[in-house]
């Protein structure tokens, strides 16, 4: 069985538009035209979700206008401030005023001062002052106000957001410890800010460090955690990590999102790993009745690898006729073109060096 020959038969059953391959061979001889419906460009709508919950304690409630201001800022920083950088004037002034309040006046500073300090952090030294203030505030609450509880987790979320924003990842990781001297209450939402920073820089090492902190501090994994994690693994081409941690997510009872299955199945199809692909498809089908464009084409590629072009064509017909909305049906043409021009080289690229020659012949016509 030769995959390209099967793919040609598969495409021949789909339609009449000719596609030329971009190298020394052809994968398909025609592009799909199902039920005589014209195919145009796909409009993709990506929906992202953000979640945050309030934990015990309501000290330092965040002003609404500041929430929107902070959320509107970028989540990522490509590098942290240098050790020799100086704190910004605005942060230093707030820092001095807050320390004078607790150490000299013996009163708690206004809530707005702390939120303003978080918002104005621009570099590593600013974050260093912020954590020093937090430690002083916690000490004052314990010794003078006899308040033993930590600040609410909303504060920790915004602190870790600021750390990720300026690249002060060392301080961001400190905020995830359950027992800390800063009075912070870590949550999975706080960890997501660091994971998003890792995603923005394709930093698999930081991702693993954050995952280890989650385990050590008993922070529960969530669907959003898996979504970010799988995306980083895909972007960094790390199948070993995605295979290892997928078991942890499933064992923890995390209900994976459709976008997570999209990433996972697309990755398996690009590797030509049909065994993993069908295992993932089984997990997906247990919670989701219908395919997306991505999972549907991933299964179609698996069928092609197994020498079943007619089944692959039938699956895409179902996608077009029953599953996909009218807005997403034009994406079928885009995906078929990717199957022609990109997928064979993707599969070959993901093979071991000694296996590439054999798999290359496998794709020849």
CSV table of C-alpha atoms in Angstrom, one decimal:
chain,number,residue,atom,x,y,z
A,1,UNK,CA,0.0,0.0,0.0
A,2,UNK,CA,1.3,3.4,-1.0
A,3,UNK,CA,-0.2,6.4,0.8
A,4,UNK,CA,0.1,8.8,-2.2
A,5,UNK,CA,-1.8,6.3,-4.4
A,6,UNK,CA,-4.5,6.0,-1.9
A,7,UNK,CA,-4.6,9.8,-1.4
A,8,UNK,CA,-5.0,10.2,-5.2
A,9,UNK,CA,-8.0,7.8,-5.2
A,10,UNK,CA,-9.4,9.7,-2.2
A,11,UNK,CA,-9.1,13.1,-3.9
A,12,UNK,CA,-10.5,11.7,-7.2
A,13,UNK,CA,-13.6,10.7,-5.3
A,14,UNK,CA,-14.0,14.2,-4.0
A,15,UNK,CA,-14.0,16.4,-7.0
A,16,UNK,CA,-12.4,17.8,-10.1
A,17,UNK,CA,-10.1,20.8,-9.3
A,18,UNK,CA,-6.4,20.0,-10.0
A,19,UNK,CA,-3.7,20.6,-7.4
A,20,UNK,CA,0.0,20.5,-8.2
A,21,UNK,CA,2.5,19.3,-5.6
A,22,UNK,CA,5.3,21.7,-4.6
A,23,UNK,CA,8.1,19.2,-4.9
A,24,UNK,CA,9.0,16.1,-7.0
A,25,UNK,CA,5.7,14.3,-6.7
A,26,UNK,CA,1.9,14.6,-6.6
A,27,UNK,CA,-0.2,13.6,-3.6
A,28,UNK,CA,-3.6,14.3,-4.9
A,29,UNK,CA,-4.9,14.8,-8.4
A,30,UNK,CA,-8.1,16.7,-7.5
A,31,UNK,CA,-9.6,18.9,-4.9
A,32,UNK,CA,-12.9,18.3,-3.2
A,33,UNK,CA,-16.2,19.6,-4.5
A,34,UNK,CA,-18.9,17.9,-2.4
A,35,UNK,CA,-22.5,18.1,-3.5
A,36,UNK,CA,-21.5,20.7,-6.1
A,37,UNK,CA,-21.0,23.3,-3.3
A,38,UNK,CA,-18.4,25.9,-4.1
A,39,UNK,CA,-15.6,26.1,-1.6
A,40,UNK,CA,-14.2,29.5,-0.5
A,41,UNK,CA,-11.7,30.6,2.1
A,42,UNK,CA,-12.4,29.5,5.7
A,43,UNK,CA,-13.2,32.1,8.3
A,44,UNK,CA,-11.9,30.9,11.6
A,45,UNK,CA,-13.3,32.2,14.9
A,46,UNK,CA,-11.1,31.4,17.9
A,47,UNK,CA,-12.8,31.9,21.2
A,48,UNK,CA,-10.7,32.2,24.3
A,49,UNK,CA,-11.9,32.0,27.8
A,50,UNK,CA,-10.5,33.5,31.0
A,51,UNK,CA,-11.7,32.5,34.4
A,52,UNK,CA,-11.0,33.8,37.8
A,53,UNK,CA,-12.5,33.0,41.2
A,54,UNK,CA,-12.5,34.8,44.5
A,55,UNK,CA,-10.9,32.9,47.4
A,56,UNK,CA,-11.3,33.4,51.1
A,57,UNK,CA,-10.7,36.8,52.4
A,58,UNK,CA,-11.7,40.1,50.7
A,59,UNK,CA,-8.8,42.3,51.6
A,60,UNK,CA,-7.7,44.6,48.9
A,61,UNK,CA,-10.7,44.4,46.5
A,62,UNK,CA,-9.7,45.6,43.0
A,63,UNK,CA,-11.2,48.7,41.6
A,64,UNK,CA,-13.1,47.9,38.3
A,65,UNK,CA,-11.4,50.6,36.2
A,66,UNK,CA,-8.0,49.1,37.3
A,67,UNK,CA,-9.1,45.6,36.3
A,68,UNK,CA,-9.8,46.6,32.8
A,69,UNK,CA,-6.6,48.6,32.6
A,70,UNK,CA,-4.5,45.6,33.7
A,71,UNK,CA,-6.3,43.1,31.5
A,72,UNK,CA,-5.8,45.3,28.5
A,73,UNK,CA,-2.0,45.1,28.9
A,74,UNK,CA,0.1,42.5,27.2
A,75,UNK,CA,0.6,39.2,29.0
A,76,UNK,CA,4.1,38.5,27.8
A,77,UNK,CA,7.6,39.8,28.2
A,78,UNK,CA,10.5,38.3,26.2
A,79,UNK,CA,13.1,39.0,28.8
A,80,UNK,CA,13.3,40.1,32.4
A,81,UNK,CA,14.8,43.4,33.5
A,82,UNK,CA,18.5,43.3,34.3
A,83,UNK,CA,19.8,43.1,37.8
A,84,UNK,CA,21.3,46.6,37.4
A,85,UNK,CA,18.0,48.2,36.3
A,86,UNK,CA,16.5,50.8,38.6
A,87,UNK,CA,12.9,50.9,39.8
A,88,UNK,CA,10.7,53.3,38.0
A,89,UNK,CA,9.9,56.6,39.7
A,90,UNK,CA,6.2,55.9,40.1
A,91,UNK,CA,6.7,52.5,41.8
A,92,UNK,CA,9.5,53.8,44.0
A,93,UNK,CA,7.3,56.7,45.2
A,94,UNK,CA,4.4,54.3,46.0
A,95,UNK,CA,6.8,51.9,47.7
A,96,UNK,CA,8.2,54.7,50.0
A,97,UNK,CA,4.7,55.9,50.9
A,98,UNK,CA,3.4,52.5,51.7
A,99,UNK,CA,6.4,51.6,53.9
A,100,UNK,CA,6.1,54.9,55.7
A,101,UNK,CA,2.5,54.1,56.4
A,102,UNK,CA,3.1,50.7,58.0
A,103,UNK,CA,6.4,51.4,59.7
A,104,UNK,CA,6.0,55.0,60.8
A,105,UNK,CA,2.3,55.9,60.9
A,106,UNK,CA,1.4,52.3,61.9
A,107,UNK,CA,-1.6,52.3,59.6
A,108,UNK,CA,-2.5,50.3,56.6
A,109,UNK,CA,-2.0,52.2,53.3
A,110,UNK,CA,-5.0,52.8,51.0
A,111,UNK,CA,-5.9,49.8,48.9
A,112,UNK,CA,-5.6,51.8,45.7
A,113,UNK,CA,-1.8,52.3,46.4
A,114,UNK,CA,-1.1,48.6,46.1
A,115,UNK,CA,-3.2,48.1,43.0
A,116,UNK,CA,-1.5,51.2,41.5
A,117,UNK,CA,1.9,49.8,42.3
A,118,UNK,CA,1.0,46.5,40.6
A,119,UNK,CA,-0.2,48.3,37.5
A,120,UNK,CA,2.9,50.5,37.2
A,121,UNK,CA,5.5,47.8,37.5
A,122,UNK,CA,7.7,48.0,34.4
A,123,UNK,CA,10.8,46.0,35.3
A,124,UNK,CA,12.4,43.4,37.6
A,125,UNK,CA,13.3,46.0,40.2
A,126,UNK,CA,9.8,47.2,40.4
A,127,UNK,CA,8.6,43.7,41.1
A,128,UNK,CA,11.3,43.3,43.7
A,129,UNK,CA,9.9,46.4,45.5
A,130,UNK,CA,6.3,45.0,45.1
A,131,UNK,CA,7.2,41.8,46.9
A,132,UNK,CA,9.0,43.7,49.6
A,133,UNK,CA,5.8,45.7,50.2
A,134,UNK,CA,3.7,42.6,50.3
A,135,UNK,CA,6.0,41.1,52.9
A,136,UNK,CA,5.7,44.2,55.0
A,137,UNK,CA,2.0,44.4,54.7
A,138,UNK,CA,1.6,40.7,55.7
A,139,UNK,CA,3.8,41.3,58.7
A,140,UNK,CA,1.8,44.4,59.7
A,141,UNK,CA,-1.5,42.5,59.4
A,142,UNK,CA,-0.2,39.8,61.7
A,143,UNK,CA,1.5,41.8,64.3
A,144,UNK,CA,-0.8,44.9,64.5
A,145,UNK,CA,-4.2,43.8,63.1
A,146,UNK,CA,-4.0,40.2,64.2
A,147,UNK,CA,-5.2,39.0,60.8
A,148,UNK,CA,-3.7,35.6,60.1
A,149,UNK,CA,-5.4,34.9,56.8
A,150,UNK,CA,-3.7,35.6,53.5
A,151,UNK,CA,-4.8,38.2,50.9
A,152,UNK,CA,-7.5,36.8,48.5
A,153,UNK,CA,-6.4,35.0,45.4
A,154,UNK,CA,-7.4,37.8,43.2
A,155,UNK,CA,-4.4,39.8,44.4
A,156,UNK,CA,-2.1,36.8,43.7
A,157,UNK,CA,-3.5,36.6,40.1
A,158,UNK,CA,-2.7,40.3,39.4
A,159,UNK,CA,0.8,40.0,41.0
A,160,UNK,CA,1.7,37.0,38.9
A,161,UNK,CA,0.2,38.8,35.8
A,162,UNK,CA,2.6,41.7,36.5
A,163,UNK,CA,5.5,39.3,37.0
A,164,UNK,CA,4.8,37.7,33.6
A,165,UNK,CA,4.3,41.0,31.9
A,166,UNK,CA,7.7,42.4,32.9
A,167,UNK,CA,9.5,39.0,32.7
A,168,UNK,CA,10.2,38.6,36.5
A,169,UNK,CA,9.5,34.9,36.3
A,170,UNK,CA,11.6,34.2,39.4
A,171,UNK,CA,9.2,36.2,41.5
A,172,UNK,CA,6.2,34.8,39.7
A,173,UNK,CA,7.2,31.3,40.7
A,174,UNK,CA,7.5,32.4,44.3
A,175,UNK,CA,3.9,33.5,44.2
A,176,UNK,CA,2.7,29.9,43.5
A,177,UNK,CA,4.0,28.5,46.7
A,178,UNK,CA,1.2,27.8,49.1
A,179,UNK,CA,3.3,28.7,52.1
A,180,UNK,CA,5.0,32.1,51.4
A,181,UNK,CA,6.0,35.2,53.3
A,182,UNK,CA,4.1,37.5,51.1
A,183,UNK,CA,0.5,36.7,52.2
A,184,UNK,CA,-0.4,35.5,48.7
A,185,UNK,CA,-3.0,32.9,48.0
A,186,UNK,CA,-1.9,31.0,44.9
A,187,UNK,CA,-4.4,29.6,42.4
A,188,UNK,CA,-4.4,27.8,39.1
A,189,UNK,CA,-5.4,31.1,37.5
A,190,UNK,CA,-2.2,32.6,38.8
A,191,UNK,CA,-0.2,29.8,37.3
A,192,UNK,CA,-1.9,30.4,33.9
A,193,UNK,CA,-0.3,33.8,33.7
A,194,UNK,CA,3.2,32.2,33.8
A,195,UNK,CA,2.1,29.4,31.4
A,196,UNK,CA,0.9,32.1,29.0
A,197,UNK,CA,4.3,33.7,29.3
A,198,UNK,CA,5.9,30.4,28.5
A,199,UNK,CA,3.6,30.0,25.5
A,200,UNK,CA,4.5,33.5,24.2
A,201,UNK,CA,8.2,32.5,24.2
A,202,UNK,CA,7.8,28.8,23.4
A,203,UNK,CA,9.6,28.1,26.7
A,204,UNK,CA,9.0,24.4,27.4
A,205,UNK,CA,11.4,24.5,30.3
A,206,UNK,CA,9.4,27.2,32.2
A,207,UNK,CA,6.2,25.2,31.4
A,208,UNK,CA,7.6,22.1,33.1
A,209,UNK,CA,8.8,24.2,36.1
A,210,UNK,CA,5.3,25.7,36.5
A,211,UNK,CA,3.7,22.2,36.2
A,212,UNK,CA,6.0,20.9,39.0
A,213,UNK,CA,5.0,23.9,41.2
A,214,UNK,CA,1.4,23.1,40.7
A,215,UNK,CA,2.0,19.5,41.9
A,216,UNK,CA,4.1,20.5,44.9
A,217,UNK,CA,1.5,23.1,46.0
A,218,UNK,CA,-1.6,20.9,45.4
A,219,UNK,CA,-3.0,23.3,42.8
A,220,UNK,CA,-5.7,21.4,40.8
A,221,UNK,CA,-5.3,21.1,37.0
A,222,UNK,CA,-8.0,22.6,34.9
A,223,UNK,CA,-9.1,22.5,31.2
A,224,UNK,CA,-7.4,25.8,30.6
A,225,UNK,CA,-4.2,24.5,31.9
A,226,UNK,CA,-4.3,21.6,29.4
A,227,UNK,CA,-5.1,24.0,26.6
A,228,UNK,CA,-2.1,26.1,27.2
A,229,UNK,CA,0.2,23.1,27.9
A,230,UNK,CA,-0.8,21.2,24.8
A,231,UNK,CA,-0.3,24.3,22.7
A,232,UNK,CA,3.2,24.9,24.0
A,233,UNK,CA,4.1,21.2,23.4
A,234,UNK,CA,2.8,21.5,19.8
A,235,UNK,CA,4.6,24.7,19.1
A,236,UNK,CA,7.9,23.3,20.5
A,237,UNK,CA,7.4,19.9,18.7
A,238,UNK,CA,7.6,18.1,22.0
A,239,UNK,CA,5.5,14.9,21.7
A,240,UNK,CA,7.2,13.2,24.7
A,241,UNK,CA,5.9,15.9,27.1
A,242,UNK,CA,2.4,16.0,25.7
A,243,UNK,CA,2.3,12.2,26.0
A,244,UNK,CA,3.6,12.2,29.5
A,245,UNK,CA,1.3,15.0,30.9
A,246,UNK,CA,-1.8,14.0,29.0
A,247,UNK,CA,-2.0,11.0,31.3
A,248,UNK,CA,-1.7,13.3,34.3
A,249,UNK,CA,-4.6,15.5,33.0
A,250,UNK,CA,-6.8,12.5,32.3
A,251,UNK,CA,-6.0,10.8,35.7
A,252,UNK,CA,-6.9,14.1,37.4
A,253,UNK,CA,-10.3,14.0,35.7
A,254,UNK,CA,-9.8,17.1,33.6
A,255,UNK,CA,-12.4,17.5,30.9
A,256,UNK,CA,-10.4,18.5,27.9
A,257,UNK,CA,-11.7,21.2,25.7
A,258,UNK,CA,-12.3,20.8,22.0
A,259,UNK,CA,-9.4,23.1,21.2
A,260,UNK,CA,-7.1,20.8,23.2
A,261,UNK,CA,-8.3,17.8,21.2
A,262,UNK,CA,-7.7,19.8,18.0
A,263,UNK,CA,-4.1,20.4,19.0
A,264,UNK,CA,-3.5,16.9,20.2
A,265,UNK,CA,-5.0,15.1,17.2
A,266,UNK,CA,-3.4,17.5,14.7
A,267,UNK,CA,0.0,16.7,16.3
A,268,UNK,CA,-0.5,13.0,16.1
A,269,UNK,CA,-1.6,13.2,12.5
A,270,UNK,CA,1.5,15.2,11.6
A,271,UNK,CA,3.7,12.6,13.1
A,272,UNK,CA,1.9,9.8,11.3
A,273,UNK,CA,1.2,8.1,14.6
A,274,UNK,CA,-2.1,6.3,13.9
A,275,UNK,CA,-2.0,4.3,17.1
A,276,UNK,CA,-2.0,7.5,19.2
A,277,UNK,CA,-4.4,9.2,16.9
A,278,UNK,CA,-7.1,6.6,17.4
A,279,UNK,CA,-6.6,6.5,21.1
A,280,UNK,CA,-7.1,10.3,21.3
A,281,UNK,CA,-10.1,10.0,19.0
A,282,UNK,CA,-11.6,7.5,21.4
A,283,UNK,CA,-11.2,9.9,24.3
A,284,UNK,CA,-12.6,12.7,22.3
A,285,UNK,CA,-15.7,10.8,21.2
A,286,UNK,CA,-16.5,10.0,24.8
A,287,UNK,CA,-17.3,13.6,25.6
A,288,UNK,CA,-18.0,15.2,22.1
A,289,UNK,CA,-20.4,14.0,19.5
A,290,UNK,CA,-19.2,15.9,16.5
A,291,UNK,CA,-15.9,16.6,14.9
A,292,UNK,CA,-14.3,20.0,14.3
A,293,UNK,CA,-12.6,20.7,11.0
A,294,UNK,CA,-9.2,19.9,12.6
A,295,UNK,CA,-10.2,16.6,14.3
A,296,UNK,CA,-12.1,15.5,11.2
A,297,UNK,CA,-9.2,16.0,8.9
A,298,UNK,CA,-6.8,14.4,11.4
A,299,UNK,CA,-8.9,11.2,11.3
A,300,UNK,CA,-9.0,11.4,7.5
A,301,UNK,CA,-5.2,11.5,7.4
A,302,UNK,CA,-5.2,8.5,9.7
A,303,UNK,CA,-7.4,6.6,7.3
A,304,UNK,CA,-5.2,7.5,4.4
A,305,UNK,CA,-2.2,6.2,6.3
A,306,UNK,CA,-4.1,2.9,6.8
A,307,UNK,CA,-4.9,2.7,3.1
A,308,UNK,CA,-8.6,3.6,3.3
A,309,UNK,CA,-9.1,6.6,0.9
A,310,UNK,CA,-12.8,5.8,0.4
A,311,UNK,CA,-13.4,6.0,4.2
A,312,UNK,CA,-11.4,9.3,4.4
A,313,UNK,CA,-13.6,10.8,1.6
A,314,UNK,CA,-16.8,9.6,3.3
A,315,UNK,CA,-15.7,11.2,6.6
A,316,UNK,CA,-15.1,14.6,4.8
A,317,UNK,CA,-18.5,14.3,3.1
A,318,UNK,CA,-20.1,13.9,6.6
A,319,UNK,CA,-18.1,17.0,7.7
A,320,UNK,CA,-19.4,19.0,4.8
A,321,UNK,CA,-23.0,17.8,4.8
A,322,UNK,CA,-23.8,17.4,8.4
A,323,UNK,CA,-21.2,18.5,10.9
A,324,UNK,CA,-19.7,21.9,9.9
A,325,UNK,CA,-21.6,25.2,9.8
A,326,UNK,CA,-21.9,27.0,6.5
A,327,UNK,CA,-19.2,29.5,7.7
A,328,UNK,CA,-16.7,26.7,8.2
A,329,UNK,CA,-17.3,24.6,5.2
A,330,UNK,CA,-15.0,26.6,2.9
A,331,UNK,CA,-12.2,25.5,5.2
A,332,UNK,CA,-12.4,22.0,3.7
A,333,UNK,CA,-10.6,23.3,0.6
A,334,UNK,CA,-7.9,24.9,2.8
A,335,UNK,CA,-7.4,21.6,4.7
A,336,UNK,CA,-7.2,19.5,1.5
A,337,UNK,CA,-4.5,21.8,0.2
A,338,UNK,CA,-2.5,21.5,3.4
A,339,UNK,CA,-3.0,17.7,3.1
A,340,UNK,CA,-1.4,17.9,-0.4
A,341,UNK,CA,1.4,20.4,0.1
A,342,UNK,CA,2.4,20.1,3.8
A,343,UNK,CA,1.3,16.9,5.4
A,344,UNK,CA,3.6,14.4,3.7
A,345,UNK,CA,6.7,16.5,4.5
A,346,UNK,CA,5.4,16.9,8.1
A,347,UNK,CA,5.1,13.1,8.5
A,348,UNK,CA,8.6,12.5,7.1
A,349,UNK,CA,10.1,15.3,9.3
A,350,UNK,CA,8.8,13.7,12.4
A,351,UNK,CA,10.4,10.3,11.7
A,352,UNK,CA,13.7,9.2,13.1
A,353,UNK,CA,16.6,9.8,10.7
A,354,UNK,CA,17.0,6.1,9.9
A,355,UNK,CA,13.3,5.8,9.1
A,356,UNK,CA,13.0,8.9,6.8
A,357,UNK,CA,14.1,7.2,3.6
A,358,UNK,CA,11.6,4.4,4.1
A,359,UNK,CA,8.7,6.7,4.9
A,360,UNK,CA,9.7,8.9,1.9
A,361,UNK,CA,9.3,5.9,-0.4
A,362,UNK,CA,6.0,5.1,1.4
A,363,UNK,CA,4.7,8.5,0.2
A,364,UNK,CA,5.9,8.2,-3.4
A,365,UNK,CA,3.5,7.5,-6.3
